[in-house]
Short mmCIF file of C-alpha atoms and ligand atoms in Angstrom, two decimals:
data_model
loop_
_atom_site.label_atom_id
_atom_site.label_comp_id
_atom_site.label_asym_id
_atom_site.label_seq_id
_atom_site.Cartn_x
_atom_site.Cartn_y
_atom_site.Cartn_z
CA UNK A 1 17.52 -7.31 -33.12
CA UNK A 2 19.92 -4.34 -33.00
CA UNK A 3 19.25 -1.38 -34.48
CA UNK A 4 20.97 1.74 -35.02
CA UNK A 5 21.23 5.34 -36.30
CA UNK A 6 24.27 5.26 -39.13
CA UNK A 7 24.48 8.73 -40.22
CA UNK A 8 20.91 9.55 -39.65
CA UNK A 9 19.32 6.58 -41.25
CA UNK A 10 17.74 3.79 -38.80
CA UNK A 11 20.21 0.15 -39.58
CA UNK A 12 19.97 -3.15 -38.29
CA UNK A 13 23.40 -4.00 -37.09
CA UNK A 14 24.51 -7.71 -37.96
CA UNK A 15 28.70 -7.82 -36.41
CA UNK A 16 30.15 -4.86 -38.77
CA UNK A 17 27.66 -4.45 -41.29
CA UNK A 18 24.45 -2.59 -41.51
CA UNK A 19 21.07 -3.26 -43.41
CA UNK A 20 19.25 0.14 -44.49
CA UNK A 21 15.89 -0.52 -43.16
CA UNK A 22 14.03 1.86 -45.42
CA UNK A 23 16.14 0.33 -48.78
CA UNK A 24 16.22 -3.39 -47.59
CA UNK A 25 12.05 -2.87 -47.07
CA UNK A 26 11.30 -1.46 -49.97
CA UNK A 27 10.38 1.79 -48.42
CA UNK A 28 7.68 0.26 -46.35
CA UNK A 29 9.43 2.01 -43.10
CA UNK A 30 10.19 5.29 -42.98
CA UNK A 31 13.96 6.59 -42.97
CA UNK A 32 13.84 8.43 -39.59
CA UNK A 33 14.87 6.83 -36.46
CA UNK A 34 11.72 8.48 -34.60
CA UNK A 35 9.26 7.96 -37.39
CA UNK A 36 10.14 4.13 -37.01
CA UNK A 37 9.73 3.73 -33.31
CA UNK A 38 6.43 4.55 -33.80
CA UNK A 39 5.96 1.08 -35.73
CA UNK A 40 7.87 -0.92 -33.67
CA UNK A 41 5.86 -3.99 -33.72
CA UNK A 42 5.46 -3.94 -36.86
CA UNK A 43 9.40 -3.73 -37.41
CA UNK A 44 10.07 -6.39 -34.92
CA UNK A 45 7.73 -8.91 -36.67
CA UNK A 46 9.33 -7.59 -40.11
CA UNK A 47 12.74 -8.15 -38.87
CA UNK A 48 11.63 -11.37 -37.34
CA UNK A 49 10.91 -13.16 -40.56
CA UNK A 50 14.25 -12.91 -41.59
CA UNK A 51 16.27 -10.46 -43.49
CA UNK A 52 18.33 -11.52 -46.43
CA UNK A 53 22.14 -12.06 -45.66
CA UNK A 54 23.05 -9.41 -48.51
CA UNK A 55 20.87 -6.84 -47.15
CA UNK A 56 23.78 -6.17 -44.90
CA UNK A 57 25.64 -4.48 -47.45
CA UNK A 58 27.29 -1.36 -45.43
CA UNK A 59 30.32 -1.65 -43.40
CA UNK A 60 29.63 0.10 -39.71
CA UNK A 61 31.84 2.88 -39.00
CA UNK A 62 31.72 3.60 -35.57
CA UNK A 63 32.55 7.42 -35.75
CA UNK A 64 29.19 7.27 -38.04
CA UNK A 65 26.60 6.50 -35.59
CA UNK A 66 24.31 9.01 -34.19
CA UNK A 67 21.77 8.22 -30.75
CA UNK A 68 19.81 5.11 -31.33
CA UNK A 69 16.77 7.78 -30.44
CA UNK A 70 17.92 11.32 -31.60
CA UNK A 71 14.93 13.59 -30.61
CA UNK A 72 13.30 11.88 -27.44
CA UNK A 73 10.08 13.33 -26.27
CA UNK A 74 10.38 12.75 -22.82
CA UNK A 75 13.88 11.77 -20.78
CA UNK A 76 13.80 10.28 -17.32
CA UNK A 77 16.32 9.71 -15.68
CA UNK A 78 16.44 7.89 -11.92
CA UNK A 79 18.73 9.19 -9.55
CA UNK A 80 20.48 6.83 -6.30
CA UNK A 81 18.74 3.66 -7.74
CA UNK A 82 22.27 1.26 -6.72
CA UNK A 83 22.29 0.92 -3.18
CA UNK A 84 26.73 1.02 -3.35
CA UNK A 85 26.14 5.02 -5.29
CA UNK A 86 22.91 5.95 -2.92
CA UNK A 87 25.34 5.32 0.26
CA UNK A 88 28.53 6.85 -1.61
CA UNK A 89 26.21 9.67 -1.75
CA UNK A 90 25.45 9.96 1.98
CA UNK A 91 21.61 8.30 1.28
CA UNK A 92 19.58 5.57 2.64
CA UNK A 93 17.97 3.65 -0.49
CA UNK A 94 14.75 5.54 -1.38
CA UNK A 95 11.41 4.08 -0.68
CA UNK A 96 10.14 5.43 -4.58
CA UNK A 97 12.26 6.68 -7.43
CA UNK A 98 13.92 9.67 -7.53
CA UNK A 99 13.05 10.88 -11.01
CA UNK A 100 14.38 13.99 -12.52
CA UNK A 101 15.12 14.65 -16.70
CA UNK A 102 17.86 15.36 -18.77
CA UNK A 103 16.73 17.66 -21.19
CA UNK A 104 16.82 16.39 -24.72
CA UNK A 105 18.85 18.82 -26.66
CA UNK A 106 21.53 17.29 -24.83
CA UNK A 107 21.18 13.52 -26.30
CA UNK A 108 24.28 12.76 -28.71
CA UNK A 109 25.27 9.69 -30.19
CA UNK A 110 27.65 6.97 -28.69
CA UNK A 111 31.48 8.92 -30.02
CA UNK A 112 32.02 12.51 -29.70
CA UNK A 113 33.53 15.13 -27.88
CA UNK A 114 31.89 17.04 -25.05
CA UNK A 115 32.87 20.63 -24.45
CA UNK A 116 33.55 20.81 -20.53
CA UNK A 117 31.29 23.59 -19.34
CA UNK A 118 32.77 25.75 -16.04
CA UNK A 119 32.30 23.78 -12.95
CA UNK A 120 33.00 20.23 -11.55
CA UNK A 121 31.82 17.94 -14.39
CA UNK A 122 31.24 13.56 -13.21
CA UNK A 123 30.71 10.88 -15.04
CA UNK A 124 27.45 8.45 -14.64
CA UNK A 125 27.33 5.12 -16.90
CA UNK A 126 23.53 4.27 -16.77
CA UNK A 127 21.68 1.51 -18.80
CA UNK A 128 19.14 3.17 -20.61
CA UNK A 129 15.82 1.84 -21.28
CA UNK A 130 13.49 3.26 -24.84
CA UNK A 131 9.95 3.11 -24.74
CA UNK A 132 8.48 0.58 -27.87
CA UNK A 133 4.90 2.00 -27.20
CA UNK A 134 2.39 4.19 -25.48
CA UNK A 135 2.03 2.92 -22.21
CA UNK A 136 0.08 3.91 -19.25
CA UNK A 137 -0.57 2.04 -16.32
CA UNK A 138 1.04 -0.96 -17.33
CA UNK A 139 2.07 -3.66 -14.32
CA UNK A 140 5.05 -4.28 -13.60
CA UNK A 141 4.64 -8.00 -15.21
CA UNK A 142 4.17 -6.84 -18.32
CA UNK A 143 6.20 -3.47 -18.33
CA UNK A 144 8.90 -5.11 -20.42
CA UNK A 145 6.70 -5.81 -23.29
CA UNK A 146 6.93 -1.52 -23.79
CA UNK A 147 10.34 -1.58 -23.91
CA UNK A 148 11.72 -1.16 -27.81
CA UNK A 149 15.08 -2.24 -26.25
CA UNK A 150 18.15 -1.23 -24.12
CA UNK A 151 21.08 0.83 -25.34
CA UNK A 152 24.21 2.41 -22.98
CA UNK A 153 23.93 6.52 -22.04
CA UNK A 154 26.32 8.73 -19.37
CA UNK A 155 24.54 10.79 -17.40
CA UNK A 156 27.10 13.39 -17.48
CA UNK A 157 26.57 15.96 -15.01
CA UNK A 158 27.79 19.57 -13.83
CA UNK A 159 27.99 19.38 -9.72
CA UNK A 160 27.77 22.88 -9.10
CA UNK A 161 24.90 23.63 -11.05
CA UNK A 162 23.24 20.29 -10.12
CA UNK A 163 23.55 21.05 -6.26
CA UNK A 164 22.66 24.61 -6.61
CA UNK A 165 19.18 26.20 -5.07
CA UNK A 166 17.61 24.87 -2.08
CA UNK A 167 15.93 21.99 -3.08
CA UNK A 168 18.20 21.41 -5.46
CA UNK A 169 16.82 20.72 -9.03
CA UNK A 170 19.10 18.05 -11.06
CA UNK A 171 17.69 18.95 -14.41
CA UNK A 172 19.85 21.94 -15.82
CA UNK A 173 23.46 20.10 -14.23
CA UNK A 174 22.60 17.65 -16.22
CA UNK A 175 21.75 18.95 -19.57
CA UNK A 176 24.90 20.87 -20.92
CA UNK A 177 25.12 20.02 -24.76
CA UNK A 178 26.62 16.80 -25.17
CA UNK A 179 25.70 15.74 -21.54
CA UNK A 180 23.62 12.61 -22.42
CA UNK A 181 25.57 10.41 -25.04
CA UNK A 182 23.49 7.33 -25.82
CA UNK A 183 24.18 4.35 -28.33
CA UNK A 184 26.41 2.68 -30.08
CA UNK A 185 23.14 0.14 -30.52
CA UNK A 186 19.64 -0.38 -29.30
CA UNK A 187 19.19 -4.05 -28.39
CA UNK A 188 15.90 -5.35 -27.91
CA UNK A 189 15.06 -7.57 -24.79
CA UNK A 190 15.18 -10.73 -26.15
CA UNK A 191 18.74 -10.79 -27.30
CA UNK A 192 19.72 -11.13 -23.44
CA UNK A 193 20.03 -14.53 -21.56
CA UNK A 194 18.44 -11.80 -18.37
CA UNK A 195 17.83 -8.29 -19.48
CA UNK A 196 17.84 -7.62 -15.62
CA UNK A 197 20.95 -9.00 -15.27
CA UNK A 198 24.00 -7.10 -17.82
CA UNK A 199 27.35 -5.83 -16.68
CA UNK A 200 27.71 -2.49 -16.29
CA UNK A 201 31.10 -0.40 -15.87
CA UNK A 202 32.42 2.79 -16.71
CA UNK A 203 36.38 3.47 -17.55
CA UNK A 204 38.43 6.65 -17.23
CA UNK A 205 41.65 6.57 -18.74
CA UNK A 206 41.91 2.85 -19.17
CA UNK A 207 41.12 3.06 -15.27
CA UNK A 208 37.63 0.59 -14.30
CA UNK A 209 36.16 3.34 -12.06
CA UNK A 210 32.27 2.16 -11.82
CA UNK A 211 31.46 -1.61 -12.44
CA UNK A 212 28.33 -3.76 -11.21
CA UNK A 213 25.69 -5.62 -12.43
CA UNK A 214 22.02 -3.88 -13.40
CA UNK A 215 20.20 -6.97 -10.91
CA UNK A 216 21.52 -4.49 -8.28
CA UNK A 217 19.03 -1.68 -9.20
CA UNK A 218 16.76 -0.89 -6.33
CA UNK A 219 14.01 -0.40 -8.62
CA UNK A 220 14.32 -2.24 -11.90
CA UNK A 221 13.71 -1.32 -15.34
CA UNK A 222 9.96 -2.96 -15.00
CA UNK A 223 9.16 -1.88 -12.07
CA UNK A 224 10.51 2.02 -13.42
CA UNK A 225 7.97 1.60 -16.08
CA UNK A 226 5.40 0.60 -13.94
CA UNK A 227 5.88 3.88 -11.80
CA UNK A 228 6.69 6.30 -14.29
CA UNK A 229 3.69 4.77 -16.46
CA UNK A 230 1.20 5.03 -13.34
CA UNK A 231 1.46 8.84 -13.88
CA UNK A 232 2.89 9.45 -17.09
CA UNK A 233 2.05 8.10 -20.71
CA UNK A 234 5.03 7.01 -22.21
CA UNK A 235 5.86 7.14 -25.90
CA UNK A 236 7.55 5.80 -28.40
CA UNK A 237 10.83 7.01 -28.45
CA UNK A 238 10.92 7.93 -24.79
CA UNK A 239 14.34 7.09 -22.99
CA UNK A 240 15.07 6.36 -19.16
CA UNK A 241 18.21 6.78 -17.81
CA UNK A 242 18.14 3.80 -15.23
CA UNK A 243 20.60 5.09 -12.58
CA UNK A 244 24.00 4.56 -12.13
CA UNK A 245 26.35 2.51 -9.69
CA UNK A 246 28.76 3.66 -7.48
CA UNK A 247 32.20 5.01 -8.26
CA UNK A 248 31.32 8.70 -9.53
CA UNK A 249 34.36 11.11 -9.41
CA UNK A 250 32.25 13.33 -7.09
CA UNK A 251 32.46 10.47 -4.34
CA UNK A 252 36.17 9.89 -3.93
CA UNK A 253 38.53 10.96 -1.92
CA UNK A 254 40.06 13.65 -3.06
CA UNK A 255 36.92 14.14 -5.60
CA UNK A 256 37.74 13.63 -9.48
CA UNK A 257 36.23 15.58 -12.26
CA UNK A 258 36.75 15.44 -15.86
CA UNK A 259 39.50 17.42 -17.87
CA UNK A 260 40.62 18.36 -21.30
CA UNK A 261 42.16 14.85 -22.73
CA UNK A 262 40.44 12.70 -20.57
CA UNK A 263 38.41 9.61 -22.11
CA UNK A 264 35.41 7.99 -20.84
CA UNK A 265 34.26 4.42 -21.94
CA UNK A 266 30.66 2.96 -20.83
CA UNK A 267 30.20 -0.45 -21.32
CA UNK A 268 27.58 -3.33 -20.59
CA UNK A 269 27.72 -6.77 -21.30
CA UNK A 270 25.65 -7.74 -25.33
CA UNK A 271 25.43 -4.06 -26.10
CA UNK A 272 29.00 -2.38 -26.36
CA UNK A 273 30.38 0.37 -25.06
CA UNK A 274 30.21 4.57 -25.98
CA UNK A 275 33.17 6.47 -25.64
CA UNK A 276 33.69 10.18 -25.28
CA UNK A 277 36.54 12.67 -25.03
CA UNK A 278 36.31 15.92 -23.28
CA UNK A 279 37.65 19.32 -24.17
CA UNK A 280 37.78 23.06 -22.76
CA UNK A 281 36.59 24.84 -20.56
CA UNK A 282 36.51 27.59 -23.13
CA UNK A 283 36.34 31.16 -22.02
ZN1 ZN B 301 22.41 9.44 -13.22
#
């Protein structure tokens, strides 16, 4: 199944055309993308008995789609979790996850443009992970069984800020408006061959400048539930950002950071790609 957010109303996505799930169900889910991850069994068994080929009666327009998961309770997001980025970054692999959030006023959909805040702004393309249910203490066996499904997010992030105080506290670098562009679709699990196993590569300017495969994740997206879920409930809706590979702008030599005109693609293999252009600084 892939489902989406067209203009604020929660789609399944067949190749270019949409099915309204509130319309095609007779109202029996509820029109808001949040509401409905909160019934996400039920949906997937729904969905699962088959919907009828003219249900998919609206054209997708890309420039339409909001985040898959617009208001997110909780956002993790996993720093140094590729071994290539951890030693680009002057770091040994960790022995647990580095966890920190974005917060999530600054989740957008998959197309837009991001305002370039003062400062040394980088690119991350992470696979991001939603929560299908509440889960705590789950085993890593069974973690993906709470997963609703996997969608593509940039952990865009502000270097100065990020690095600033002593520790230094990712959080705020990370959570300009705009910062955490998720979508275009959220796929769910079984729609991979190996949902541990996708391409993953980020593109700046037509330039491939980040490209690996998610099996290289030192902690992968079950065994991230597992932790997270071994202190924290998770909920429906929640997102983790799963880390991203190496190639950030910060890391090379000279360093690159965004500018007005440039455009960022994120892609992984059977979900798409997300694609933003940046403008500013203003002021
Ligand atoms: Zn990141």
């Amino acid at each position: 199944m892939r489902l989406a957010n067209l203009g604020g109303h929660p789609v399944l996505v067949d190749g270019d055309r949409a099915a309204d799930i509130a319309v095609a169900s007779e109202n029996r889910f509820p029109a808001d993308p949040m509401a409905l991850l909160e019934r996400w069994d039920e949906l997937t068994d729904w969905a699962g008995s088959g919907l009828k080929r003219d249900a998919y009666d609206i054209p997708v327009d890309p420039d339409a789609l909001g985040a898959p998961v617009p208001r997110p309770r909780q956002v993790f997001a996993v720093a140094l979790n590729y071994p290539p980025h951890a030693a680009e970054a002057g770091f040994t692999p960790p022995d647990d996850p580095l966890v920190f959030t974005k917060f999530p006023t600054c989740i957008t959909g998959p197309r837009t443009t991001v305002e370039l805040p003062a400062g040394k702004v980088d690119w991350e393309v992470e696979l991001v992970a939603v929560v299908g249910r509440h889960t705590h203490h789950v085993s890593e066996d069974r973690a993906w069984e709470s997963v609703a499904g996997l969608t593509i997010g940039q952990d865009i992030s502000e270097r100065v800020v990020q690095a600033a105080g002593k520790p230094a506290q990712f959080s705020l670098g990370k959570s300009f408006p705009g910062f955490g562009p998720t979508g275009p679709v959220l796929v769910t699990p079984d729609e991979f061959a190996d949902p541990d196993d996708l391409e993953i590569a980020g593109i700046l300017n037509g330039d491939v400048v980040q490209q690996d495969r998610t099996k290289s994740m030192i902690f992968p997206v079950p065994e991230l539930i597992a932790r997270l879920s071994a202190i924290v409930p998770l909920l429906p809706g929640d997102v983790i950002f799963t880390g991203t590979p190496a190639g950030v702008g910060n890391r090379m030599n000279p360093p690159r950071y965004l500018t007005e005109g440039d455009e960022l693609v994120s892609r992984i293999s059977g979900i798409g790609e997300i694609r933003q252009h940046f403008r500013g600084p203003t002021g």
